[in-house]
Coordinates of C-alpha atoms in Angstrom, one line a residue:
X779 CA -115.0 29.5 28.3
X780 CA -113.6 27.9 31.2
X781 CA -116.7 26.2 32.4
X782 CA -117.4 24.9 28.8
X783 CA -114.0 23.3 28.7
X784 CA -114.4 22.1 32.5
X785 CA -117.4 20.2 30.9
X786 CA -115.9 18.8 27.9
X787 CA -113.0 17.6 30.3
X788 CA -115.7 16.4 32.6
X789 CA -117.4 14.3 29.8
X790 CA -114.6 12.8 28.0
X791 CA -113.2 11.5 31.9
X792 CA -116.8 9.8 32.5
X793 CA -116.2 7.9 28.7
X794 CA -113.0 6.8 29.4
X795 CA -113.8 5.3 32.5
X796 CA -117.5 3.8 31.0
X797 CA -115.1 1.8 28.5
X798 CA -112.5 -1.5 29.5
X799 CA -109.1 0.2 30.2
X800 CA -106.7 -0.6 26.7
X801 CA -103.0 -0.3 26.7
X802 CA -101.9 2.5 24.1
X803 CA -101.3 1.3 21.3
X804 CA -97.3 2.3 20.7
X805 CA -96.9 0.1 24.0
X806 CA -99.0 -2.7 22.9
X807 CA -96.8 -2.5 19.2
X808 CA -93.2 -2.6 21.3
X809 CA -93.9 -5.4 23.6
X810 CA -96.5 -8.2 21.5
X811 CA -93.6 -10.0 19.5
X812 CA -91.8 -10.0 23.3
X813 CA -95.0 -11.8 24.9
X814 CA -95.0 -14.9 22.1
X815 CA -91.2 -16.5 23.7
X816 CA -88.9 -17.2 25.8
X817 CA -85.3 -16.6 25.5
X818 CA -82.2 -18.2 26.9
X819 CA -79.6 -15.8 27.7
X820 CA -76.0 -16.2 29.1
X821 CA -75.1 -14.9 32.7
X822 CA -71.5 -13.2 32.9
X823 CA -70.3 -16.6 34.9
X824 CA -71.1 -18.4 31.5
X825 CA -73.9 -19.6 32.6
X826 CA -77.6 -20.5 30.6
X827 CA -80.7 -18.7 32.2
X828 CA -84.6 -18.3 31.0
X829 CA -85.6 -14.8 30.1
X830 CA -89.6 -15.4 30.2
X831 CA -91.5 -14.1 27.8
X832 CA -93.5 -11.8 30.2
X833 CA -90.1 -10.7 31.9
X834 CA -89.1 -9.3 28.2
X835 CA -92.5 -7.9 28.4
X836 CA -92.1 -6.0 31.4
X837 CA -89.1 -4.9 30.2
X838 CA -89.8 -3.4 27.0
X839 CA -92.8 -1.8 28.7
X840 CA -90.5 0.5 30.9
X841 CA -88.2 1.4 28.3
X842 CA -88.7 4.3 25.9
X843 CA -86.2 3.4 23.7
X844 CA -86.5 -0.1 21.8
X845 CA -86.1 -4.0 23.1
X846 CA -84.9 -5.6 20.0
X847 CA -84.2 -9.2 19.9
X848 CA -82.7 -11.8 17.2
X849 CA -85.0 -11.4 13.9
X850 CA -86.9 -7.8 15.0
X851 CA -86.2 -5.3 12.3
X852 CA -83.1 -3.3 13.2
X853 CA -81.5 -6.0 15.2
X854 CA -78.8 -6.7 13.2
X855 CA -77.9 -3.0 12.9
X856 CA -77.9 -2.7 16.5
X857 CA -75.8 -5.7 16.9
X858 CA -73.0 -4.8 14.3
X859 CA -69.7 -2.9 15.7
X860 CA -66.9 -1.6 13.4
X861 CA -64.8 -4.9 13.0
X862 CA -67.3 -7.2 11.4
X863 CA -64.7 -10.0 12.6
X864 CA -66.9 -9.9 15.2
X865 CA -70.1 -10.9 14.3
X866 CA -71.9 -12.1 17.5
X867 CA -75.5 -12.1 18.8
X868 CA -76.9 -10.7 21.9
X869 CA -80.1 -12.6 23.2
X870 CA -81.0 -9.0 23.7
X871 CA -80.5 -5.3 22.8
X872 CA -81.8 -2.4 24.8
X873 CA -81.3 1.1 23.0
X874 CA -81.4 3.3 25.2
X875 CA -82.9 6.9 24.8
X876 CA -82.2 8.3 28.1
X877 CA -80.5 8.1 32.0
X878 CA -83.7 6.1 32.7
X879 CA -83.6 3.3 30.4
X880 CA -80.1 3.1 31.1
X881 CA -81.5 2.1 34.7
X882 CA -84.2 0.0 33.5
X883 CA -81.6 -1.7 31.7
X884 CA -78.6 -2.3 34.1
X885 CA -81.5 -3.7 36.9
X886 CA -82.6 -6.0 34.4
X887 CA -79.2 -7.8 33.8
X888 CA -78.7 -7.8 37.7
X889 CA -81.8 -9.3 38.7
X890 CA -81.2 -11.8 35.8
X891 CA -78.6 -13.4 37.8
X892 CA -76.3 -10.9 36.0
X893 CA -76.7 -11.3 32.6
X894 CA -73.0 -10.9 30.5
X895 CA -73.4 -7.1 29.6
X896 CA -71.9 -5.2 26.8
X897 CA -71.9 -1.3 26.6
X898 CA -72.1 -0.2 23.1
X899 CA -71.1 3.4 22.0
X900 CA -69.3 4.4 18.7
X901 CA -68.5 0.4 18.7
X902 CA -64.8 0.8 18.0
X903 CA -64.0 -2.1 20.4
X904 CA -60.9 -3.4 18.9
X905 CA -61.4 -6.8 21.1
X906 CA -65.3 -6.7 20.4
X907 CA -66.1 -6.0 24.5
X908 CA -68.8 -3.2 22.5
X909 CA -70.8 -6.5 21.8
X910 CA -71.5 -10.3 23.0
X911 CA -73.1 -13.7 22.1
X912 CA -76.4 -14.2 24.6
X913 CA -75.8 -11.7 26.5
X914 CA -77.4 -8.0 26.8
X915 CA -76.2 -5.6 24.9
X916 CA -76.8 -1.6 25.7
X917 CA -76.7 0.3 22.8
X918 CA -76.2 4.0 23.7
X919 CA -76.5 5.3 20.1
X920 CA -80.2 7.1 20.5
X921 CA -78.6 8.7 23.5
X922 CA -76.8 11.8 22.0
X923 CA -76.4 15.5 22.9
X924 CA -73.8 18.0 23.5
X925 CA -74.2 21.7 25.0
X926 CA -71.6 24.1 25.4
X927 CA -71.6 27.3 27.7
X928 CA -69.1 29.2 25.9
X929 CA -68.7 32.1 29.0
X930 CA -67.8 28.7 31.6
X931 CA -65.7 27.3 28.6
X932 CA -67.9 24.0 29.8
X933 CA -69.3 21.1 27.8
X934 CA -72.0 18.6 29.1
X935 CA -72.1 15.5 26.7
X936 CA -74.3 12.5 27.0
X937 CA -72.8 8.9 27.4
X938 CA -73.6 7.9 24.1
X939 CA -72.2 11.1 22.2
X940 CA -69.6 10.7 19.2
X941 CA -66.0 12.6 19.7
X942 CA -67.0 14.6 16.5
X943 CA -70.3 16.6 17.6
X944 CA -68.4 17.5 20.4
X945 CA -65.3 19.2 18.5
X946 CA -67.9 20.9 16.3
X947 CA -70.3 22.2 18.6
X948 CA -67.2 23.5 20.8
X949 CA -65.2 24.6 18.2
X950 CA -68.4 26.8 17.0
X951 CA -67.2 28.8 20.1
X952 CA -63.9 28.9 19.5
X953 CA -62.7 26.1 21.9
X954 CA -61.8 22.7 22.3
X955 CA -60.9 19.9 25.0
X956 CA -58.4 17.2 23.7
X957 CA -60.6 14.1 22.4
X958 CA -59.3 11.1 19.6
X959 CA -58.6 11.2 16.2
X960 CA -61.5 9.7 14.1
X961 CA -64.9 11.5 14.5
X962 CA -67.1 8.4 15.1
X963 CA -65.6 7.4 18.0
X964 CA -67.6 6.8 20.7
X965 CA -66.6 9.4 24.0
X966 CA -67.8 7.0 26.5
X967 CA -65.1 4.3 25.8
X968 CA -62.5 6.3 24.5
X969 CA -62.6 8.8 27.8
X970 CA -63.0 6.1 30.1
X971 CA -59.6 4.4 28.9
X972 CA -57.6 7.7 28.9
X973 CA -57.9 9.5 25.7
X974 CA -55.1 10.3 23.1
X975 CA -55.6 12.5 21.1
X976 CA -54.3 15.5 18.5
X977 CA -54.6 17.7 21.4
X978 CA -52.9 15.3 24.1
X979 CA -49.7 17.3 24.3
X980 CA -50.8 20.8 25.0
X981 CA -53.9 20.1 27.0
X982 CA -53.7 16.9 28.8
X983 CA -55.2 13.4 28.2
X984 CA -59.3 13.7 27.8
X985 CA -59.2 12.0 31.5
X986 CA -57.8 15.3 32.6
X987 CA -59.8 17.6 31.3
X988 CA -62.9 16.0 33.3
X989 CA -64.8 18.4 35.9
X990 CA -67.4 15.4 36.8
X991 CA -69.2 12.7 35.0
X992 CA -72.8 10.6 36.2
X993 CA -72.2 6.8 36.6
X994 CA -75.1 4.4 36.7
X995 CA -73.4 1.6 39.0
X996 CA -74.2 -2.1 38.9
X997 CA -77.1 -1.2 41.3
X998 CA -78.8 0.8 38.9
X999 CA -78.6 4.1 41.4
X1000 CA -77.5 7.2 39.1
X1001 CA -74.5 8.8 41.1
X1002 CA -72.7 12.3 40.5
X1003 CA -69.4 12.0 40.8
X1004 CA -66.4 14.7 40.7
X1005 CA -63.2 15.9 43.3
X1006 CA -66.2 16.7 45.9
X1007 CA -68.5 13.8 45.7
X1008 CA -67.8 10.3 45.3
X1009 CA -64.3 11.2 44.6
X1010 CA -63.4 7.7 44.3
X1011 CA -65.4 6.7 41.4
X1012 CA -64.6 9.8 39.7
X1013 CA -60.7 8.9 40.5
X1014 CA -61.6 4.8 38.9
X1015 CA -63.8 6.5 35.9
X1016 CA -60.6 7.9 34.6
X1017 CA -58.8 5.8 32.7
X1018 CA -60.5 2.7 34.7
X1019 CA -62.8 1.6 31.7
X1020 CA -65.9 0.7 32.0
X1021 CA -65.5 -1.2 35.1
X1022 CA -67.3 0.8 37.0
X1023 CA -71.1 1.5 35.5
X1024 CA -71.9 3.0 32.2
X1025 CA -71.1 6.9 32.4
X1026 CA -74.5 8.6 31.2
X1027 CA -72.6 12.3 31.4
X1028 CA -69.1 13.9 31.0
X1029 CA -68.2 17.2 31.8
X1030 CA -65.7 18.7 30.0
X1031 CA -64.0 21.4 30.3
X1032 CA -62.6 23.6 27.3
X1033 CA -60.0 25.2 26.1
X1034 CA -59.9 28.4 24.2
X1035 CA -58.0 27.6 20.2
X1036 CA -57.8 29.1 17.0
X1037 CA -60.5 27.3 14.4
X1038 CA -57.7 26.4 11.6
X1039 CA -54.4 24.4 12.1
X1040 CA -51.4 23.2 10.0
X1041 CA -51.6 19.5 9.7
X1042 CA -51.5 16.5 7.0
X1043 CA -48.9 13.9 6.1
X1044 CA -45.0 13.8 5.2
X1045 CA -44.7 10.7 3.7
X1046 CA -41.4 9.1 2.2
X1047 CA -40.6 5.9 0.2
X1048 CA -40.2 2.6 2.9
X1049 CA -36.6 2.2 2.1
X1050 CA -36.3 5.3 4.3
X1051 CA -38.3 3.6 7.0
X1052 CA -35.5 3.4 9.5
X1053 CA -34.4 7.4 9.2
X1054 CA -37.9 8.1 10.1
X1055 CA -37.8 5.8 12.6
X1056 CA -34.8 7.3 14.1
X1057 CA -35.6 10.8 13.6
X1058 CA -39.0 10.1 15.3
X1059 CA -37.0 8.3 18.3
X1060 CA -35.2 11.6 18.8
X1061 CA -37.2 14.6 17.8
X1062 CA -40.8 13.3 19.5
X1063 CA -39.7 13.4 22.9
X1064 CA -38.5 17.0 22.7
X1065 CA -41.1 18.7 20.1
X1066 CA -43.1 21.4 21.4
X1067 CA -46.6 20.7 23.2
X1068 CA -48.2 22.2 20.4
X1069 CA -47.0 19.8 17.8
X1070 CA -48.5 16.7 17.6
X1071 CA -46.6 14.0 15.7
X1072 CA -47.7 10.7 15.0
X1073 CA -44.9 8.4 13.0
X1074 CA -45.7 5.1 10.9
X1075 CA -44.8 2.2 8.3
X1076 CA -47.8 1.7 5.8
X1077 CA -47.6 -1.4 3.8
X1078 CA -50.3 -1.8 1.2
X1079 CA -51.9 -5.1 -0.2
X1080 CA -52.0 -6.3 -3.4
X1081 CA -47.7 -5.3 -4.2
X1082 CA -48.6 -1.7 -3.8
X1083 CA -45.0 -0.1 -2.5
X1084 CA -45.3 0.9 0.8
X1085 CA -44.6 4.2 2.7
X1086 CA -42.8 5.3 6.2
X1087 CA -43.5 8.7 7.4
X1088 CA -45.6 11.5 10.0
X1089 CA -48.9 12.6 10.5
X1090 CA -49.0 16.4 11.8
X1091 CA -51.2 18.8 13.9
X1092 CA -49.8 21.6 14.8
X1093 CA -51.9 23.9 16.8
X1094 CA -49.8 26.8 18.0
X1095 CA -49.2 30.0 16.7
X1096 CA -49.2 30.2 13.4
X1097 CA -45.6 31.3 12.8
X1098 CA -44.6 28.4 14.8
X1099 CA -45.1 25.5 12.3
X1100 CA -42.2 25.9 10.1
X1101 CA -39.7 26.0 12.9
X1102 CA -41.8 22.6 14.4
X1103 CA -41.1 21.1 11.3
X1104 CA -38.3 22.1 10.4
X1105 CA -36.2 18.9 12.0
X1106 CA -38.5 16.8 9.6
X1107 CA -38.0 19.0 6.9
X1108 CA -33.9 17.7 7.6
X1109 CA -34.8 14.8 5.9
X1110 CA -35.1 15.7 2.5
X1111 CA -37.5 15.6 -0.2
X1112 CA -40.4 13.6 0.7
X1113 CA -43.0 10.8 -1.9
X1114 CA -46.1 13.5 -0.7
X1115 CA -45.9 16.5 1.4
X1116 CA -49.9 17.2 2.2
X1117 CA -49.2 19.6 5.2
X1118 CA -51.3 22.7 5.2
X1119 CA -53.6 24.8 7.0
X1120 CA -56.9 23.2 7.5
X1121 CA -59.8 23.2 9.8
X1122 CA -59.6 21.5 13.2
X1123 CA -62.9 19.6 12.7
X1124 CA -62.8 18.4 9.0
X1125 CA -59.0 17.2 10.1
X1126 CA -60.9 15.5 13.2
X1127 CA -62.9 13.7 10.3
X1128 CA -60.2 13.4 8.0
X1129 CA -59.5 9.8 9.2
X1130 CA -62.9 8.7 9.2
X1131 CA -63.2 6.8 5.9
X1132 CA -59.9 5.2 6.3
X1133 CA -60.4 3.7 9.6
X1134 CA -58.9 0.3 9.4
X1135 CA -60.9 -1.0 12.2
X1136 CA -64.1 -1.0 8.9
X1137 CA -62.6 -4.3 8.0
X1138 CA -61.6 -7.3 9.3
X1139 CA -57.9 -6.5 11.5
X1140 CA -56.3 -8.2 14.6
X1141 CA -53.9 -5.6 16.6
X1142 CA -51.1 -6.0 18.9
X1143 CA -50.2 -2.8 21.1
X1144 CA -47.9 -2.0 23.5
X1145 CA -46.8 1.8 25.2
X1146 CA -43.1 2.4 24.8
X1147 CA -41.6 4.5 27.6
X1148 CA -37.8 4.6 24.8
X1149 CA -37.9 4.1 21.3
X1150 CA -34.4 2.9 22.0
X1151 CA -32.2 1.8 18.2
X1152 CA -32.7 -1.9 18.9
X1153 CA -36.3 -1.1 18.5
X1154 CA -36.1 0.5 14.9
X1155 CA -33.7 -2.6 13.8
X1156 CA -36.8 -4.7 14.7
X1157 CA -39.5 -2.8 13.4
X1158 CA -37.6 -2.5 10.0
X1159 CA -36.2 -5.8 9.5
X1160 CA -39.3 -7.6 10.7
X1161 CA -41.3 -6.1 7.9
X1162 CA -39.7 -8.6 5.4
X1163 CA -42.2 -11.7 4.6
X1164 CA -45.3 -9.1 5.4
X1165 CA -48.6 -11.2 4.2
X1166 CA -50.2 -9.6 1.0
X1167 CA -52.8 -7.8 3.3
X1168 CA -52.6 -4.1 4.6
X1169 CA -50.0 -4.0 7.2
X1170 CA -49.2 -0.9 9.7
X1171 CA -47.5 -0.3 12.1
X1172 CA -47.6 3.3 14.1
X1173 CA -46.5 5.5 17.1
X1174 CA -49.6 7.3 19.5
X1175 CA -47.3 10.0 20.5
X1176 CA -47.3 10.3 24.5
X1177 CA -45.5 13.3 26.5
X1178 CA -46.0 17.2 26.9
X1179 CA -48.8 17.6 29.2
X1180 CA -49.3 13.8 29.5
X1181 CA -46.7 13.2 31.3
X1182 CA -46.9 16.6 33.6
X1183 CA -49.8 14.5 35.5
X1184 CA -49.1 12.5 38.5
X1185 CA -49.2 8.6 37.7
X1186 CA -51.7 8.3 40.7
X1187 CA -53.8 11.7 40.0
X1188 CA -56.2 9.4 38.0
X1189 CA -56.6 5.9 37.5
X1190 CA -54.2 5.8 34.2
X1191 CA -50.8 5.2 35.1
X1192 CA -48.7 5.4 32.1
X1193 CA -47.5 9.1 32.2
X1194 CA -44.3 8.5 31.2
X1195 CA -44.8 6.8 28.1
X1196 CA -43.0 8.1 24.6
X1197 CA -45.8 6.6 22.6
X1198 CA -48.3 4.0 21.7
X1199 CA -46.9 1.6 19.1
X1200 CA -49.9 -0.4 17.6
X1201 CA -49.0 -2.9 14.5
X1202 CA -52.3 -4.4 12.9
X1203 CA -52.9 -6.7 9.5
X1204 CA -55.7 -5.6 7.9
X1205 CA -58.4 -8.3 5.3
X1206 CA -61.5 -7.9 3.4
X1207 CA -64.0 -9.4 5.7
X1208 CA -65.0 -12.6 4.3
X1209 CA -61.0 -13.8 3.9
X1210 CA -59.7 -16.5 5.8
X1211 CA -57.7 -14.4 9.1
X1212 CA -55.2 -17.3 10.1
X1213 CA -52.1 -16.6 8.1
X1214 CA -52.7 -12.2 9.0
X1215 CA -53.2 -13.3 12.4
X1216 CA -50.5 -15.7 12.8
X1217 CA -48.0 -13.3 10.7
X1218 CA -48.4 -10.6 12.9
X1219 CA -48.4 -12.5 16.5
X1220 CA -44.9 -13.4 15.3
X1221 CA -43.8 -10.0 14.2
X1222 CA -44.8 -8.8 17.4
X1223 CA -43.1 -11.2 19.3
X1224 CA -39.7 -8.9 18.2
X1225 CA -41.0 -6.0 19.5
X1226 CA -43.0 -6.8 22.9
X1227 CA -39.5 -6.8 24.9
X1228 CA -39.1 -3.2 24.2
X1229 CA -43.1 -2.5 25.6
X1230 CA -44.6 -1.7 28.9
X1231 CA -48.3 -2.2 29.8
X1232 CA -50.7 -1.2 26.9
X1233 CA -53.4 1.4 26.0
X1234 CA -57.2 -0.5 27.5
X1235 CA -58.6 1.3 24.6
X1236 CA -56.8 -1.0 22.7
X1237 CA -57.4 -4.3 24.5
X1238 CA -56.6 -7.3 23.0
X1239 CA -58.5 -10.5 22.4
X1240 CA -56.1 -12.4 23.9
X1241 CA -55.2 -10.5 27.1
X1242 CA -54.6 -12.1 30.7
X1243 CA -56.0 -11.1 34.0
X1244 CA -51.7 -10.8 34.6
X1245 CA -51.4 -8.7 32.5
X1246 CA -54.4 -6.3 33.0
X1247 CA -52.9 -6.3 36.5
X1248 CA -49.3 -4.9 35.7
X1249 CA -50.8 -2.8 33.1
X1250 CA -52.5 -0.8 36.1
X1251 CA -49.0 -0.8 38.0
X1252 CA -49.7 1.0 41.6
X1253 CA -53.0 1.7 40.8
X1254 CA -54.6 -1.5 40.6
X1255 CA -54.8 -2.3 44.3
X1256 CA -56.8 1.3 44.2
X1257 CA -58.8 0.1 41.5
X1258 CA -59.5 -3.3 43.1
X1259 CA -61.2 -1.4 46.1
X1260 CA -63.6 0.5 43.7
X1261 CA -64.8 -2.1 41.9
X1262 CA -65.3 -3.6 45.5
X1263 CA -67.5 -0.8 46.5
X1264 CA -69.3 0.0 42.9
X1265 CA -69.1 -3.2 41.1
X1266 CA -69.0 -6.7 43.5
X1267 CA -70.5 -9.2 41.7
X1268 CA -68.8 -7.7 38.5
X1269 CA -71.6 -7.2 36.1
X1270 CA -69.3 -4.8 34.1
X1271 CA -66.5 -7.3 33.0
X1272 CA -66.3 -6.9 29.4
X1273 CA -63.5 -4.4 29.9
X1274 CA -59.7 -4.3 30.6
X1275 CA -61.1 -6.0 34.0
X1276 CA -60.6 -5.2 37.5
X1277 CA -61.5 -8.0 39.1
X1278 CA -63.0 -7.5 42.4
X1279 CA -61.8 -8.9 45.6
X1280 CA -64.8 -9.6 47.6

C-alpha cells in the first residue's frame, strides 16, 4: 500500500512539473480586478500618492482575507460605520482574517509613505476615526474569537471581537470582566480608551482588568506586551487609544458573578427632571459598588413628552437591591418602573436596537468630577427651545473601583470623575444636521464650565490637539515618549492623538 501510493505521489509530481506553472485559481479571482488600475490614495500628511496596480496586486496576494476597493462587491459594507453621517470612502479596505494580514496590512500603509489609516472594529466611532476618505481602512470584523478557561477565570479575545460574545461565552461559566453597555461594540476601541461599563464600579474599568494584550506597532513587528514585557506599551495601550498599533489580543481576566441581575429603568415625567438631577448629584457618589446607576433627560421628536429618570444594574446579592434603591424609591411614584431581575447578557443587549449612534447624531461630552446645583439649573433650563429631533442628555456613572486606581497606574487619568455627561441631538439620516448641530453646540456651551477633560471613546469631531493634551493631564508627557518609541512617524493618528515628539 505504501509503495502504490509512493507511486501515485511520484506520478502526479512528474505532471505537475511537465505542465506551465498556473496560479490557483482563488488567488488569480482575488487579485485580477486589482491588476487592471491604479489608485490614488491619501498619506496621513494629506498628501496624494499612486498605489500601482501591481502593488495592490502584491497586496491582495499575501492577504487571506479580502482587498476590496471602491465598486468590488462588499465595499460599501465594509466602508459603512454606525453613524451614516459619515459616509466616506477609503481608496482601500483590507479585512483582515488573522495576526498576519493585520501585518501585511500595517507594512503596506508604511511603505506607502504612510497611507492615513483607520482601524475598524464594531465601528462605533462617534467622530468617524473607524473610517476615512482615500485612505486605508483595516476592517477587523472577519477577525473574531473568544476562549475562556473557566479554572484560570481567563479570557483570550481577538482584536476584532464584539463586547457581547465575550459576556456570553464567559458568562456560560459563570463569570464576567466589566466591558460597555451595548453588545455590538467593538472591544478593541472601547478597551483601548478605558472602558465603562455596567460592571465599572465593582470590578474596575475594562483597562484594569487586562493581564496582557499583542500590539502590531507601526513597524509591523507583533509584540507581547504585559507588567513583564514591554511594560510600557502595555502601560500606553490602556486607556492610550489606538495610538499605539492595532491590538490583535486582549487578555482578560474574569470575575466569578451570579447569571441574573436586577436592572431596567425608573423613569418619571420631565417636569421632575431637576429632582432626578439632584437626587442623582447626591446618591451616585455614595451607592454601593454593586449598583450601577446611570441618570438621564430623554426628549423625543415629533412633540412626544419627554422623560428624566435612571437606568439600573444591580449585581450584588440579591437581597441587596431593594435597600440600593430604596433612596430612588424616595421619590415617589414613577411614569414606568421596568426594574426586574433579568439576565446579565440579554440586559448587555438590551440597548442594542436603540443605539442612537444607528442614525445621524452629533455629541458633546465632558467627565464631571461634581455634579455641583449650578449644574442641574443649566441642564434643566437649557432644555427649553430643544429642536424637534431626539434630544438626550445622560450621566456614565464613574467611582467605586474606578476611582480606587492610581491616576498614573494606566494611561487613563480621570479616576476621580463622578460621571460622564454626554448630551447628543439625534436625525433621520438624510435630514439637513445644521440647526441639531448648531442647537446643541450652544446648549453645551452652558455646561462645559462645570467639565473636565473627556471620555476618548467619545472624541469629538471638532477636538484640538490642546485639548487632547490636558485631557491626558500627567500622563501625557508619558504618553508622548511611547508613541516616540512605538509610533514616530505617526501612522496611527486617527485617534485622541498623541502626537509624537521626534
Amino acid at each position: 500500500m505504501q509503495r502504490r501510493t509512493f507511486i501515485q505521489s511520484t506520478l502526479t509530481t512528474a505532471a505537475g512539473l511537465a505542465l506551465p506553472w498556473r496560479e490557483p485559481m482563488a488567488v488569480l479571482d482575488r487579485i485580477a480586478p486589482h491588476r487592471q488600475r491604479d489608485v490614488i490614495a491619501v498619506t496621513g500628511d494629506g498628501k496624494d500618492v499612486t498605489l500601482t496596480s501591481d502593488a495592490l496586486a502584491d497586496l491582495a496576494a499575501r492577504l487571506r482575507g479580502r482587498l476590496l476597493l471602491a465598486n468590488d462587491d462588499g465595499y460599501d459594507d465594509a466602508r459603512r460605520i454606525l453613524n451614516p453621517s459619515f459616509d466616506k470612502r477609503p481608496a482601500l479596505i483590507v479585512q483582515a482574517t488573522g495576526v498576519a494580514d493585520i501585518r501585511t496590512a500595517v507594512d503596506f500603509a508604511r511603505t506607502n509613505q504612510g497611507l492615513l489609516l483607520a482601524v475598524k472594529c464594531g465601528g462605533h466611532s462617534l467622530s468617524g476615526k473607524s473610517t476615512c476618505d482615500r485612505g486605508m481602512q483595516l476592517d477587523l470584523s472577519h477577525f473574531r474569537s473568544v476562549r475562556v478557561d473557566p479554572s484560570a477565570r481567563m479570557a483570550w479575545v481577538t482584536g476584532g471581537s464584539l463586547l457581547g460574545a465575550v459576556d456570553h461565552e464567559a458568562m456560560a461559566h459563570g463569570l464576567v470582566t466589566p466591558l460597555g453597555t451595548v453588545s455590538h461594540t467593538g472591544v478593541g476601541g472601547l478597551v483601548t480608551g478605558g472602558g465603562f461599563g455596567r460592571l465599572a464600579r465593582r470590578y474596575g474599568l475594562s483597562v484594569d482588568n487586562l493581564v496582557a494584550v499583542d500590539v502590531v506597532t507601526a513597524d509591523g513587528q507583533l509584540r507581547h506586551a504585559s507588567a513583564d514585557e514591554n511594560p510600557d506599551l502595555f502601560w500606553g495601550v490602556r486607556g492610550g487609544g489606538g495610538n499605539f498599533g492595532v491590538v490583535t489580543s486582549f487578555d482578560f481576566r474574569l470575575h466569578p458573578m451570579q447569571r441574573e441581575v436586577v436592572a431596567g429603568r425608573i423613569m418619571f415625567p420631565i417636569a421632575r427632571a431637576r429632582d432626578v438631577l439632584s437626587l442623582y448629584a447626591d446618591y451616585a457618589p455614595e451607592a454601593p459598588d454593586e449598583l450601577h446607576l446611570d441618570c438621564g433627560v430623554m426628549l423625543p421628536p415629533r412633540g412626544a413628552d419627554g422623560m428624566a429618570g435612571f437606568g439600573i444594574c444591580y449585581s450584588g446579592p440579591a437581597g441587596g437591591a431593594d435597600r440600593a434603591l430604596a433612596p430612588l424609591r424616595r421619590l415617589g411614584t414613577p411614569l414606568t418602573d421596568q426594574v426586574r431581575t433579568m439576565d446579565y447578557v440579554a440586559l448587555q443587549r438590551s440597548g442594542d436596537v436603540d443605539d442612537p449612534r444607528a442614525q445621524g447624531s452629533y455629541t458633546k461630552s465632558g467627565f464631571v468630577a461634581e455634579m455641583r446645583p449650578e449644574l442641574v439649573t443649566a441642564i434643566v433650563e437649557g432644555l427649553a427651545g430643544h429642536p424637534a429631533r431626539s434630544t438626550q442628555l445622560f450621566f456614565q456613572q464613574g467611582g467605586g473601583a474606578i476611582g480606587r486606581v492610581a491616576a498614573d497606574a494606566t494611561a487613563f487619568p480621570q479616576r476621580d470623575v463622578q460621571a460622564n455627561m454626554l448630551c447628543f441631538v439625534g436625525w433621520r439620516h438624510g435630514d439637513d444636521a445644521t440647526e441639531h448641530v448648531r442647537w446643541i453646540q450652544r446648549y453645551w456651551t452652558g455646561l462645559e464650565p462645570y467639565t473636565h477633560g473627556f471620555y476618548v471613546n467619545d472624541l469629538e469631531v471638532d477636538h484640538s490637539t490642546a485639548a487632547v493634551q490636558a485631557n491626558y493631564r500627567q500622563n501625557h508627557d508619558r504618553l508622548v515618549a511611547v508613541k516616540n518609541r512605538y509610533d514616530p512617524a505617526n501612522l496611527f493618528r486617527l485617534n485622541a492623538n498623541v502626537r509624537p515628539s521626534v
